[in-house]
mmCIF file of C-alpha atoms and ligand atoms in Angstrom:
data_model
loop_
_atom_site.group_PDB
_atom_site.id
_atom_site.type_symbol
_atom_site.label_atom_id
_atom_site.label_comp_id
_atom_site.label_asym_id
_atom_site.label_seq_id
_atom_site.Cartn_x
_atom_site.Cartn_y
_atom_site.Cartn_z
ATOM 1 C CA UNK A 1 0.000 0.000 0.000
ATOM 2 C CA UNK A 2 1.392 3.380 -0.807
ATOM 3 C CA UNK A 3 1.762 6.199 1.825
ATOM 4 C CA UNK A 4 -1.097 7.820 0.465
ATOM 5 C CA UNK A 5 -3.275 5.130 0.703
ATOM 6 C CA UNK A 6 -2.028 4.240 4.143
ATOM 7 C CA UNK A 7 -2.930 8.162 5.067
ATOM 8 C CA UNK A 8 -6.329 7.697 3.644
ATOM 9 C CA UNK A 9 -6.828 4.239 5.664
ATOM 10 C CA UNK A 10 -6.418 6.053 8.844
ATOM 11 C CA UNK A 11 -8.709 8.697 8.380
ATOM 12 C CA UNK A 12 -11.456 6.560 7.552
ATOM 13 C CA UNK A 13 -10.713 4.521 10.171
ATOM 14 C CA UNK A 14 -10.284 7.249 12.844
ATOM 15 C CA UNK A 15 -13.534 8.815 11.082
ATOM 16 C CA UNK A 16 -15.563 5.471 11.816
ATOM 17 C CA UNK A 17 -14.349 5.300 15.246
ATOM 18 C CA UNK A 18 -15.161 8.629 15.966
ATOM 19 C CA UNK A 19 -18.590 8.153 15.015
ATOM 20 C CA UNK A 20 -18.990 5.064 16.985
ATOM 21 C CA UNK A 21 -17.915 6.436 20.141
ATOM 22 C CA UNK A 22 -20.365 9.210 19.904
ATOM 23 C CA UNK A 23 -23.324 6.569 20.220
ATOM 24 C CA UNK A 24 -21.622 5.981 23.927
ATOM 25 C CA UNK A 25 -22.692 8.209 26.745
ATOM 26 C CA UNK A 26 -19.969 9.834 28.923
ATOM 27 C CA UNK A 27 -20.839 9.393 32.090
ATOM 28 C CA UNK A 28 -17.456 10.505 33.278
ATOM 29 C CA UNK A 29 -16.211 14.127 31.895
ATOM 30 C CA UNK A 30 -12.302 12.396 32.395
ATOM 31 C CA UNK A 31 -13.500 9.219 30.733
ATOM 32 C CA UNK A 32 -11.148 7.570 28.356
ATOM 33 C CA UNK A 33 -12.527 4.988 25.311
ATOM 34 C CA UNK A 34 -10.128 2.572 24.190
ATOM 35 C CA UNK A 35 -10.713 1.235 21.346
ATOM 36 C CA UNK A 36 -8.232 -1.668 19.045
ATOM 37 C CA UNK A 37 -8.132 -2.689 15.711
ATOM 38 C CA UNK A 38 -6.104 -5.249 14.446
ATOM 39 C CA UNK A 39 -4.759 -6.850 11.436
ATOM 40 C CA UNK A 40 -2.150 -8.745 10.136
ATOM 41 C CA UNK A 41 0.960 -7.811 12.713
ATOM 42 C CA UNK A 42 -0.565 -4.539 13.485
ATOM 43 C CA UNK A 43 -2.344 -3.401 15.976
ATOM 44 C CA UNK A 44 -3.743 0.507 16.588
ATOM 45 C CA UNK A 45 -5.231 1.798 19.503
ATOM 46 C CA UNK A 46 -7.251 4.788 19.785
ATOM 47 C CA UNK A 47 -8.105 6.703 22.998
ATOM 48 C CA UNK A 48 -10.612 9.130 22.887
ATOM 49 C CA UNK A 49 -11.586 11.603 25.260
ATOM 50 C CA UNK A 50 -13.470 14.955 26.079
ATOM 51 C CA UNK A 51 -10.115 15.904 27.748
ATOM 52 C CA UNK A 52 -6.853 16.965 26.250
ATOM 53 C CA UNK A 53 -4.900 13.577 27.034
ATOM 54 C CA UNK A 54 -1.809 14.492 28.431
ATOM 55 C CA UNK A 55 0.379 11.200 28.210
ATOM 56 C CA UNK A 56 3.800 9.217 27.940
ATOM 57 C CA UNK A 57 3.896 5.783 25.966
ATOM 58 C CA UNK A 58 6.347 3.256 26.020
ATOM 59 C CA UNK A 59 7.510 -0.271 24.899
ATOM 60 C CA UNK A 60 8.427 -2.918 27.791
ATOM 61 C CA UNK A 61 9.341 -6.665 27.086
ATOM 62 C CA UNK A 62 9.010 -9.824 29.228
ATOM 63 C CA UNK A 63 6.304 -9.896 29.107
ATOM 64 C CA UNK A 64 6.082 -7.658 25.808
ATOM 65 C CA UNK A 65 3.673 -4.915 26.384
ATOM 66 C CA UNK A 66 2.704 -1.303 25.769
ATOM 67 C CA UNK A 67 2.365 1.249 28.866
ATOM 68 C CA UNK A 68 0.574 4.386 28.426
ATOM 69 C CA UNK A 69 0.515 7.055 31.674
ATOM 70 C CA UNK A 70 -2.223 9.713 31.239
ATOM 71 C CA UNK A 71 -2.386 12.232 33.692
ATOM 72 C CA UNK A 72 -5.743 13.705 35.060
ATOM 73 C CA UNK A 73 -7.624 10.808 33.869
ATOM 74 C CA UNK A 74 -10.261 8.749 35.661
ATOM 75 C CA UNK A 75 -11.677 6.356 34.025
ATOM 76 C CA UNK A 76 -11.294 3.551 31.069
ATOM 77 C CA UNK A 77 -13.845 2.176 28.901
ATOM 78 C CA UNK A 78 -12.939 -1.057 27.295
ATOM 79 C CA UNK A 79 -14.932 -1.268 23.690
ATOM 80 C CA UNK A 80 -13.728 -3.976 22.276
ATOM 81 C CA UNK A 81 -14.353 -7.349 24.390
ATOM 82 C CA UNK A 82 -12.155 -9.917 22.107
ATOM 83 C CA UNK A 83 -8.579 -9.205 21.127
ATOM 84 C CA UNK A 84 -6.223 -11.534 18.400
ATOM 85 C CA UNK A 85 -2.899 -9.608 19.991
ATOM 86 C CA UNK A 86 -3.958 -7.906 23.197
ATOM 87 C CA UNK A 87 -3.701 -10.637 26.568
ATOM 88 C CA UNK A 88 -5.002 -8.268 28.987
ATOM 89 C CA UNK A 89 -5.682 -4.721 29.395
ATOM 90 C CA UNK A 90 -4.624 -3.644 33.096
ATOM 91 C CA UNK A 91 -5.366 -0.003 34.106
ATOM 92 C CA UNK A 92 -3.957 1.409 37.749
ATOM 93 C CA UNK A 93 -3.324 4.538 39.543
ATOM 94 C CA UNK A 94 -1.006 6.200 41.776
ATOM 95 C CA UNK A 95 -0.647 10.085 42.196
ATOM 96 C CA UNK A 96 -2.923 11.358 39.642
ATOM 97 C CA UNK A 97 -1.532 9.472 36.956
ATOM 98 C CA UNK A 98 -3.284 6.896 35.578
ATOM 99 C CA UNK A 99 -1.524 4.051 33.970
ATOM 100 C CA UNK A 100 -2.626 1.724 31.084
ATOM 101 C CA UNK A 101 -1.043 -1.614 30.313
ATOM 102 C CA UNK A 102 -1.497 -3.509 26.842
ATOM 103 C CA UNK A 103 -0.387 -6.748 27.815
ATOM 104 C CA UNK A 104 0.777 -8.536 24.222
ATOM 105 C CA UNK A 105 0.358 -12.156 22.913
ATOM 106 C CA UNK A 106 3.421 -10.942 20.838
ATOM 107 C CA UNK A 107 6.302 -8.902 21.051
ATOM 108 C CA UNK A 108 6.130 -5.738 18.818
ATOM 109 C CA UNK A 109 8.655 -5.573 16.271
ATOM 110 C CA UNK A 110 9.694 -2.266 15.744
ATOM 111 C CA UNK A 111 7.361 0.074 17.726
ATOM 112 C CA UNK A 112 7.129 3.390 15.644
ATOM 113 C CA UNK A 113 6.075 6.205 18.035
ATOM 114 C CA UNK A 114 2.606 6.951 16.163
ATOM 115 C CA UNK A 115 1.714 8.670 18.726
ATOM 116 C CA UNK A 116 0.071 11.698 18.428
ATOM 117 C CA UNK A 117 -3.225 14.058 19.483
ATOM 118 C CA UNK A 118 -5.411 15.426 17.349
ATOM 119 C CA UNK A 119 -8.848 17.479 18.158
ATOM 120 C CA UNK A 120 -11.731 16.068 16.085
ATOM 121 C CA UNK A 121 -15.254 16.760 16.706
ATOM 122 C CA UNK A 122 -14.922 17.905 20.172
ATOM 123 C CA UNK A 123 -12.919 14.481 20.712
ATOM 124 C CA UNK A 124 -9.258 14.354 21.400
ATOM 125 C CA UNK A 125 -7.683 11.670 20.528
ATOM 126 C CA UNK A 126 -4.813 9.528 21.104
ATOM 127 C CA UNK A 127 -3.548 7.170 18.271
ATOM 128 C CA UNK A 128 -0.925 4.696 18.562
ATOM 129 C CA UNK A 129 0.404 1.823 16.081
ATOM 130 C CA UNK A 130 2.147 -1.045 16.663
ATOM 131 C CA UNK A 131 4.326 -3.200 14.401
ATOM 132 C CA UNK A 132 3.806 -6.835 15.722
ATOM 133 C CA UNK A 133 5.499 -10.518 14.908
ATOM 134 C CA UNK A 134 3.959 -12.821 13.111
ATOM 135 C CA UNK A 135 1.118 -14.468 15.949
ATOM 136 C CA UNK A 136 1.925 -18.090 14.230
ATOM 137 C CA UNK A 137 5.771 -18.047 15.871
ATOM 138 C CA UNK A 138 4.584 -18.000 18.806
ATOM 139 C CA UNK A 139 4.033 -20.299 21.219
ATOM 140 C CA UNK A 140 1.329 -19.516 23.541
ATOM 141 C CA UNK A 141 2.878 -20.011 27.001
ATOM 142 C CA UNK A 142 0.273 -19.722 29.976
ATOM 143 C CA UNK A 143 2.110 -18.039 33.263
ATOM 144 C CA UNK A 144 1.347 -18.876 36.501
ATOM 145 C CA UNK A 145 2.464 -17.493 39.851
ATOM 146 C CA UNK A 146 2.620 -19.848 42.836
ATOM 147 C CA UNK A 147 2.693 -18.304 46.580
ATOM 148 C CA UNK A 148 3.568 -19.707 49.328
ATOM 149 C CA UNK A 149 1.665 -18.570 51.583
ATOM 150 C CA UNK A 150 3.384 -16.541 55.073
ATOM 151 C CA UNK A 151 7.607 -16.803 55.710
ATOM 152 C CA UNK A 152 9.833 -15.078 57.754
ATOM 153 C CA UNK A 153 8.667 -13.947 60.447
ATOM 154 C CA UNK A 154 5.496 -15.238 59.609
ATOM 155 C CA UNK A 155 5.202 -19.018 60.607
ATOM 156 C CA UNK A 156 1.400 -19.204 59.763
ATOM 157 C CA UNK A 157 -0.310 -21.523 61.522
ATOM 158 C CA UNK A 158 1.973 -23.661 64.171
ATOM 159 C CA UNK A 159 1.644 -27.268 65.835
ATOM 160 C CA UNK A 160 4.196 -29.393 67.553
ATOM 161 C CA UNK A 161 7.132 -27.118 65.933
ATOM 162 C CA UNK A 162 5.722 -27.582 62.672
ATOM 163 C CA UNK A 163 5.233 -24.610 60.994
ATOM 164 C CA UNK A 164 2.644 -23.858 57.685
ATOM 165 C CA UNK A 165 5.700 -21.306 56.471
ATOM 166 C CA UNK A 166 7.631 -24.521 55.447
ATOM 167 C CA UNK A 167 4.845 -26.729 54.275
ATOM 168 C CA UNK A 168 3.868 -23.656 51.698
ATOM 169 C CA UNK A 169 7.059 -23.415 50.114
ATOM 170 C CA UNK A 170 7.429 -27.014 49.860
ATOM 171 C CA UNK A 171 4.389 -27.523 48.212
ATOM 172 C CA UNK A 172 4.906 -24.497 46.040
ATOM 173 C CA UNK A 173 8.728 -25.963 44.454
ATOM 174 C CA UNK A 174 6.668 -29.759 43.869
ATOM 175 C CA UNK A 175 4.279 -27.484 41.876
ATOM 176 C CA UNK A 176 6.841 -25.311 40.222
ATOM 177 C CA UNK A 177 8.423 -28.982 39.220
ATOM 178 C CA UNK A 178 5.203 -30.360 37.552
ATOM 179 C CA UNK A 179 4.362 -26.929 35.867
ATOM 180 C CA UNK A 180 7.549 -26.625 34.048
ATOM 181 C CA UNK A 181 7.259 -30.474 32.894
ATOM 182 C CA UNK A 182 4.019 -29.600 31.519
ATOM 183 C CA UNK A 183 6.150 -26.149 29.527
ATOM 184 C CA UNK A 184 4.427 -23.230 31.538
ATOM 185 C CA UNK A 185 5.973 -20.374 32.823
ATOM 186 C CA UNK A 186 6.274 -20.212 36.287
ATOM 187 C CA UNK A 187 7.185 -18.054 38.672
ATOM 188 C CA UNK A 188 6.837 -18.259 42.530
ATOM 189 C CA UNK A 189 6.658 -15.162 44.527
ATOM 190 C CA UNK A 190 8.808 -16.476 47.281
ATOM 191 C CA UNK A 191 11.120 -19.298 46.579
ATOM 192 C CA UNK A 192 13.258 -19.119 49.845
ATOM 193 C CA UNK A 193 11.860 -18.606 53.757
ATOM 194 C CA UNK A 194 10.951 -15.246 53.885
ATOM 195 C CA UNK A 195 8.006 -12.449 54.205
ATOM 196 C CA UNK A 196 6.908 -10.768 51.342
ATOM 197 C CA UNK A 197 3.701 -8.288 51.759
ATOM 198 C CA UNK A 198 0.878 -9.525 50.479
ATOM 199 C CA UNK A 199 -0.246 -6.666 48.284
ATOM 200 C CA UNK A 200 3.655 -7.171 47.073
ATOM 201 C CA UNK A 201 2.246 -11.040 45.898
ATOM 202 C CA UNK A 202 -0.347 -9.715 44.274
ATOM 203 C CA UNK A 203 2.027 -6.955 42.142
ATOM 204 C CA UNK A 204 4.153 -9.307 41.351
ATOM 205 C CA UNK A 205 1.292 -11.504 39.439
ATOM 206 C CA UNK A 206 -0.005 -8.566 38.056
ATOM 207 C CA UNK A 207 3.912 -7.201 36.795
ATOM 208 C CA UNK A 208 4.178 -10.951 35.425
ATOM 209 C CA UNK A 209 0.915 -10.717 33.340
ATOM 210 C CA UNK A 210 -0.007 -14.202 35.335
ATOM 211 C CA UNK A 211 -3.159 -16.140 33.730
ATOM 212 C CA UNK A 212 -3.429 -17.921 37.254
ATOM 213 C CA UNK A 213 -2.348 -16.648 40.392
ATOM 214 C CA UNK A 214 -2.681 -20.088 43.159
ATOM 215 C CA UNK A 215 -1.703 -19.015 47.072
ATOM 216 C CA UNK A 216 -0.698 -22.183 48.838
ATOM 217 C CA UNK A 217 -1.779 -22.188 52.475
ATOM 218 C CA UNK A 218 -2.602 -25.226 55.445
ATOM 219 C CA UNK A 219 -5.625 -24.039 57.676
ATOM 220 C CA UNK A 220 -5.779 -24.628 60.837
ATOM 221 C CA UNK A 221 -9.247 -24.450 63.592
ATOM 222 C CA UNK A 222 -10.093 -25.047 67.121
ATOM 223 C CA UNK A 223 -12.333 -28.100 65.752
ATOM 224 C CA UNK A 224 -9.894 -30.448 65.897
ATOM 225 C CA UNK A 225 -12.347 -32.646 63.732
ATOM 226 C CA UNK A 226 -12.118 -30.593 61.047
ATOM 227 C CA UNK A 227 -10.241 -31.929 57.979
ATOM 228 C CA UNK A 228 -9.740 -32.050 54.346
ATOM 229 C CA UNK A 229 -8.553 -30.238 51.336
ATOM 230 C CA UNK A 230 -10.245 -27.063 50.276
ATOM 231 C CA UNK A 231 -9.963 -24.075 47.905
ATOM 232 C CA UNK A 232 -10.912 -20.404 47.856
ATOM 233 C CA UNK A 233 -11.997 -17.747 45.374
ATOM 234 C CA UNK A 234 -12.861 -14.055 46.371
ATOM 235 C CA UNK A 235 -15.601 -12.668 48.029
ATOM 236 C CA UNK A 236 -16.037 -9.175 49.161
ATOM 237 C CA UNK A 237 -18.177 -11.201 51.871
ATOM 238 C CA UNK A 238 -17.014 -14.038 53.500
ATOM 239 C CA UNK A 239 -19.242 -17.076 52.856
ATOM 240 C CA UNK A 240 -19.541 -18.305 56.248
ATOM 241 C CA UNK A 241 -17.584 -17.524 59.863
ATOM 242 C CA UNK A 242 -14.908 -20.726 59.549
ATOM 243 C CA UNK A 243 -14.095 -18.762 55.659
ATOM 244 C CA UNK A 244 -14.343 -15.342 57.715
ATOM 245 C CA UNK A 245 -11.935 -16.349 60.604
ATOM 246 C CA UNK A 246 -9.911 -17.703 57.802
ATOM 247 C CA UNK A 247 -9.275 -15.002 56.275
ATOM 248 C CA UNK A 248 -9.161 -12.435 58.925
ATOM 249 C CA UNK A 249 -6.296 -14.199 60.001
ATOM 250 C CA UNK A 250 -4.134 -14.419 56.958
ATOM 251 C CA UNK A 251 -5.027 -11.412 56.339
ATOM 252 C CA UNK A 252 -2.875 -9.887 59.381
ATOM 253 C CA UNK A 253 0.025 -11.944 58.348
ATOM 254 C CA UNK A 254 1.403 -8.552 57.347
ATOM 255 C CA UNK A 255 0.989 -7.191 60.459
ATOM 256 C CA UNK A 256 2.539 -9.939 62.229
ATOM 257 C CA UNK A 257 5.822 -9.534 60.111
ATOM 258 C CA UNK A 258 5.640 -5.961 61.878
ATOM 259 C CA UNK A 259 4.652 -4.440 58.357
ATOM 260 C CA UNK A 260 1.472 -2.542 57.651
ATOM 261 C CA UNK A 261 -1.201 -3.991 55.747
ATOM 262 C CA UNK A 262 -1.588 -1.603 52.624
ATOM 263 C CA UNK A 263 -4.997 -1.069 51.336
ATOM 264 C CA UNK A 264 -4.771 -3.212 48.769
ATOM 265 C CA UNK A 265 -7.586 -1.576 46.814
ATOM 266 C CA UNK A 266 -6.504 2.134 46.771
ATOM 267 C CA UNK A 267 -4.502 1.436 43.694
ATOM 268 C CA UNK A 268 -7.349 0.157 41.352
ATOM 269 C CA UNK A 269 -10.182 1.748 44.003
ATOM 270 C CA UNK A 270 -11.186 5.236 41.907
ATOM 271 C CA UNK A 271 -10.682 3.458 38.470
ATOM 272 C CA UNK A 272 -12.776 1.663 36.064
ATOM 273 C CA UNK A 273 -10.831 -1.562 35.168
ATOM 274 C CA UNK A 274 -13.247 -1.865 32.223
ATOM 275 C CA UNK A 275 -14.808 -5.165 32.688
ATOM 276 C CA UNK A 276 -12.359 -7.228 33.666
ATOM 277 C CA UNK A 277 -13.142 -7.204 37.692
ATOM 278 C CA UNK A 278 -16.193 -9.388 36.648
ATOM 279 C CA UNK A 279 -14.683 -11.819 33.857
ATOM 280 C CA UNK A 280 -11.448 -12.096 36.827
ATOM 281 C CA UNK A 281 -14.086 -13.403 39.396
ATOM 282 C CA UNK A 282 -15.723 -15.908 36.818
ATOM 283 C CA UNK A 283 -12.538 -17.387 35.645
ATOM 284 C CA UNK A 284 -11.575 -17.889 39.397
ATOM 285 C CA UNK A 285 -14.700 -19.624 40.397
ATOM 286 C CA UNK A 286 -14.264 -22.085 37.038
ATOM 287 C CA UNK A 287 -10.847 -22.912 38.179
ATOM 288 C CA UNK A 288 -12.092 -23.688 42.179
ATOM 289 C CA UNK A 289 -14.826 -25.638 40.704
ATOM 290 C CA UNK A 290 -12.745 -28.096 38.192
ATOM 291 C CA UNK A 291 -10.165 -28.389 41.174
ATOM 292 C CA UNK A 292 -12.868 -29.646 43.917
ATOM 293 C CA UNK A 293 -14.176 -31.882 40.684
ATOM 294 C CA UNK A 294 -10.788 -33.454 40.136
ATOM 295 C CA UNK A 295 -10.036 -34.042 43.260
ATOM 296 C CA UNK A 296 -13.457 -35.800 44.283
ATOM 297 C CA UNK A 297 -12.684 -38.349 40.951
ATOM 298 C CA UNK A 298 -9.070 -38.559 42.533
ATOM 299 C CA UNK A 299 -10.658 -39.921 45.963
ATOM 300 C CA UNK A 300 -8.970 -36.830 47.873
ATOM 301 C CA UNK A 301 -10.495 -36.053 51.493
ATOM 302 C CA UNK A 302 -11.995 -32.620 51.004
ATOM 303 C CA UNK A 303 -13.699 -30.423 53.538
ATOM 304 C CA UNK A 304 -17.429 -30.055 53.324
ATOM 305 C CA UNK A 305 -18.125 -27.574 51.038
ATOM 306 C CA UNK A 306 -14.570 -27.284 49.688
ATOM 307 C CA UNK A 307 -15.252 -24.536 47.521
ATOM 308 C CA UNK A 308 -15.632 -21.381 49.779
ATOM 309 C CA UNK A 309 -15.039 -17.560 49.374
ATOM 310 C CA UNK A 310 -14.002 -15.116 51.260
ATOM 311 C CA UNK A 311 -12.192 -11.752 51.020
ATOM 312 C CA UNK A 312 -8.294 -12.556 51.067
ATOM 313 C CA UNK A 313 -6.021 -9.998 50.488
ATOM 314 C CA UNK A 314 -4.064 -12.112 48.512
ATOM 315 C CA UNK A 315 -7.029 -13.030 45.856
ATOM 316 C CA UNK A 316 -7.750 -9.197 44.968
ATOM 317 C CA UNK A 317 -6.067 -9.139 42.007
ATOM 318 C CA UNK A 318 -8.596 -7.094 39.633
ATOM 319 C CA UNK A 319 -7.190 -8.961 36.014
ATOM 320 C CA UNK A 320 -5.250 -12.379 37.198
ATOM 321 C CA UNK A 321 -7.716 -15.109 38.434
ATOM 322 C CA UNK A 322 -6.425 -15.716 41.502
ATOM 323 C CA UNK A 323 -7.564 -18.945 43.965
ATOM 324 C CA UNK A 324 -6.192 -19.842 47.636
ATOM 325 C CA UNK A 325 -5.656 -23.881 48.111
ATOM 326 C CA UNK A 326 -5.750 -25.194 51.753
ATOM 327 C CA UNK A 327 -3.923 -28.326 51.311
ATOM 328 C CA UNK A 328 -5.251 -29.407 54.623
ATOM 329 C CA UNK A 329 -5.538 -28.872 58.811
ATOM 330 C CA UNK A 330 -2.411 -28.612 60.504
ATOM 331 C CA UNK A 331 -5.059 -28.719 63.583
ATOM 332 C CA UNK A 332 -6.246 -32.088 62.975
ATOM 333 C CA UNK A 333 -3.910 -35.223 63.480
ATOM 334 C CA UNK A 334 -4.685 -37.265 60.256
ATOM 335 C CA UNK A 335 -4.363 -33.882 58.301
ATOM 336 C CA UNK A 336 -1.205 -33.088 59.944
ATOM 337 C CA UNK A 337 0.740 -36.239 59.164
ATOM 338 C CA UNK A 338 -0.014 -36.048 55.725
ATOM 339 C CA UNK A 339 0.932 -32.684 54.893
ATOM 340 C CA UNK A 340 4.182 -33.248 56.205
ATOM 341 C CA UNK A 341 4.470 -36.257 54.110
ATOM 342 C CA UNK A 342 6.575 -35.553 51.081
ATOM 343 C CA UNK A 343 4.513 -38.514 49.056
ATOM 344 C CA UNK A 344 1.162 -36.201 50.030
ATOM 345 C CA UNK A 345 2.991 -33.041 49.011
ATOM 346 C CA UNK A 346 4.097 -34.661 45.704
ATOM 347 C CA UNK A 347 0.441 -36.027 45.151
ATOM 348 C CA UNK A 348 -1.827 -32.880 45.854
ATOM 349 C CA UNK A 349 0.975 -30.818 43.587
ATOM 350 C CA UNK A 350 0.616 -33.424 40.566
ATOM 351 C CA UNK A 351 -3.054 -33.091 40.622
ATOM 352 C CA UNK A 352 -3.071 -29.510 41.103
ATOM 353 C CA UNK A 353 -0.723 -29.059 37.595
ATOM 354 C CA UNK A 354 -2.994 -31.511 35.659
ATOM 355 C CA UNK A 355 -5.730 -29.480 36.638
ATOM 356 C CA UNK A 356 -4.216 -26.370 35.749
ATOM 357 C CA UNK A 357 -3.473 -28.118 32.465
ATOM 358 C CA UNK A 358 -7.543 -29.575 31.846
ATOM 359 C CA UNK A 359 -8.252 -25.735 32.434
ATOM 360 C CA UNK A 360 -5.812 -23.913 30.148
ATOM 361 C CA UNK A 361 -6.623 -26.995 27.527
ATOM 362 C CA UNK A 362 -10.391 -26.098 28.058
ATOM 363 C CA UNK A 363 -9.873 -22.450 27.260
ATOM 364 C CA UNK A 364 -8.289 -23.104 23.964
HETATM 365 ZN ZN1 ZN B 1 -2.134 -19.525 55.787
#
């Protein structure tokens, strides 16, 4: 295509766009529409507002991505829903700057600063192309982010000088093993015995572009009866006191390790995260549903109701589904003796990766 032609392509395309975002309602004076198109190794984004977008874009790789800060903007409106090159789009704040994150399925080849503003109709707009590699080189490599749960000074629940801490992190390398058989990438957010914040867990799955975030805890009650495997997905209301307690108490791990517990929240808190809040919380569920499944046809001991929610710090990533497994009780004896048991260990984790395998395979 000559230049010309090219030139003429983007007008009628930024034309077109224009007059489909005027069908949407602006709700939000500071509202920003994103909107994608896509082709063959291209992708252009254009972000419309009322306001004069004030912003800074730039290229990051590993995972390849596009970040664009705006300043004095509030909100995002996703428009389109499916995307052949965009993974994720991620949108946080921190001192009146708002920042966007394209996460890529593929890294851009030479990204030519198209950047530029331009006042149309009343709309000011922010256009940006990307040269991309060929989507077919790729191999589409799901991430996941284990956690051990607690470290450091955080033991997490203790019995008869055994201490959840260790348990966690054992579990978390047997999974880490089995996941890189099966060729994900995997990362775990603490690989040695120490405390990391848990709004720093939850960064670091979001800064890894995770697809599955999966926090590895033992529980522990004053039942002494109580036993079993379990999982958790979020709730912003705990399902039931045991899940409450539960959380409450992991929860203040970072206060035990003498840190304070940042509000996880005020990052994403005064932003519209498009959509993706809602289709986060779905994908979570799925996953806690297909592991209790699994692991009733695999004759594990689960809890009663083994799939329960409630409001962990840890699962609040907005954009990574994120689920919480308690391999067991560390307060009840049968529990105990097999969580310490390497050949336990070794048999949850295998399970857990096929799963995580049947769910990426059922996505495709
Ligand atoms: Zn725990």
């Amino acid at each position: 295509m000559n230049t010309f032609l090219k030139f003429l392509n983007s007008i009628v395309s930024i034309i077109i766009l224009i007059f489909v975002n005027s069908i949407f309602i602006h709700v939000y004076a500071d509202n920003i529409n994103i909107y994608s198109i896509e082709k063959d190794n291209s992708l252009r984004l254009l972000l419309s507002s009322e306001k004069k977008i004030l912003s800074n874009s730039f290229i990051l790789e590993d995972p390849p991505r596009l970040v664009v800060d705006i300043e004095n903007i509030d909100k995002f409106s996703k428009n389109n829903f499916e995307y052949k090159y965009i993974k994720k789009i991620r949108a946080s704040k921190s001192n009146n700057k708002a920042r966007l994150v394209f996460d890529l399925k593929v890294p851009a080849k030479n990204f030519k600063k198209n950047t530029f503003l331009k006042k149309i109709s009343g709309e000011y707009i922010l256009l940006i192309d990307l040269n991309l590699f060929s989507i077919q080189n790729i191999v589409n490599k799901n991430v996941i982010v284990i956690d051990a749960g607690h470290g450091g000074p955080d033991p997490g629940a203790v019995r008869n000088n055994i201490k959840e801490k260790d348990i966690t992190l054992a579990a978390a390398k047997i999974l880490r093993e089995e996941l890189l058989k099966k060729n994900f990438t995997v990362y775990l957010t603490r690989g040695s015995d120490k405390y990391i914040k848990l709004r720093n867990r939850v960064k670091f799955a979001r800064n890894k572009s995770a697809d599955l975030f999966i926090s590895i805890h033992a529980d522990s009650t004053s039942n002494k009866n109580t036993k079993g495997t379990s999982i958790y997905s979020l709730s912003e209301k705990a399902s039931d006191k045991l899940s409450q307690a539960l959380a409450d108490r992991d929860n203040k791990s970072d206060l035990i390790a003498g840190l304070d517990l940042d509000d996880l929240d005020k990052d994403v808190s005064d932003i519209l995260i498009d959509l993706s809040r809602r289709e986060t919380k779905n994908s979570s569920i799925s996953f806690a549903e297909l592991f209790i499944d699994q692991l009733t046809q695999h004759n594990f001991n689960l809890l009663r109701r083994p799939h329960r929610q409630a409001g962990f710090a840890v699962l609040k990533a907005p954009d990574v589904p994120s689920v919480l497994i308690e391999m067991g009780f560390i307060s009840n004896n049968a529990d105990l003796k097999k969580l310490i048991n390497p050949n336990f260990q070794k048999k949850l984790m295998k399970n857990t990766a096929n799963i995580i395998e049947i769910y990426f395979t059922a996505l495709k």
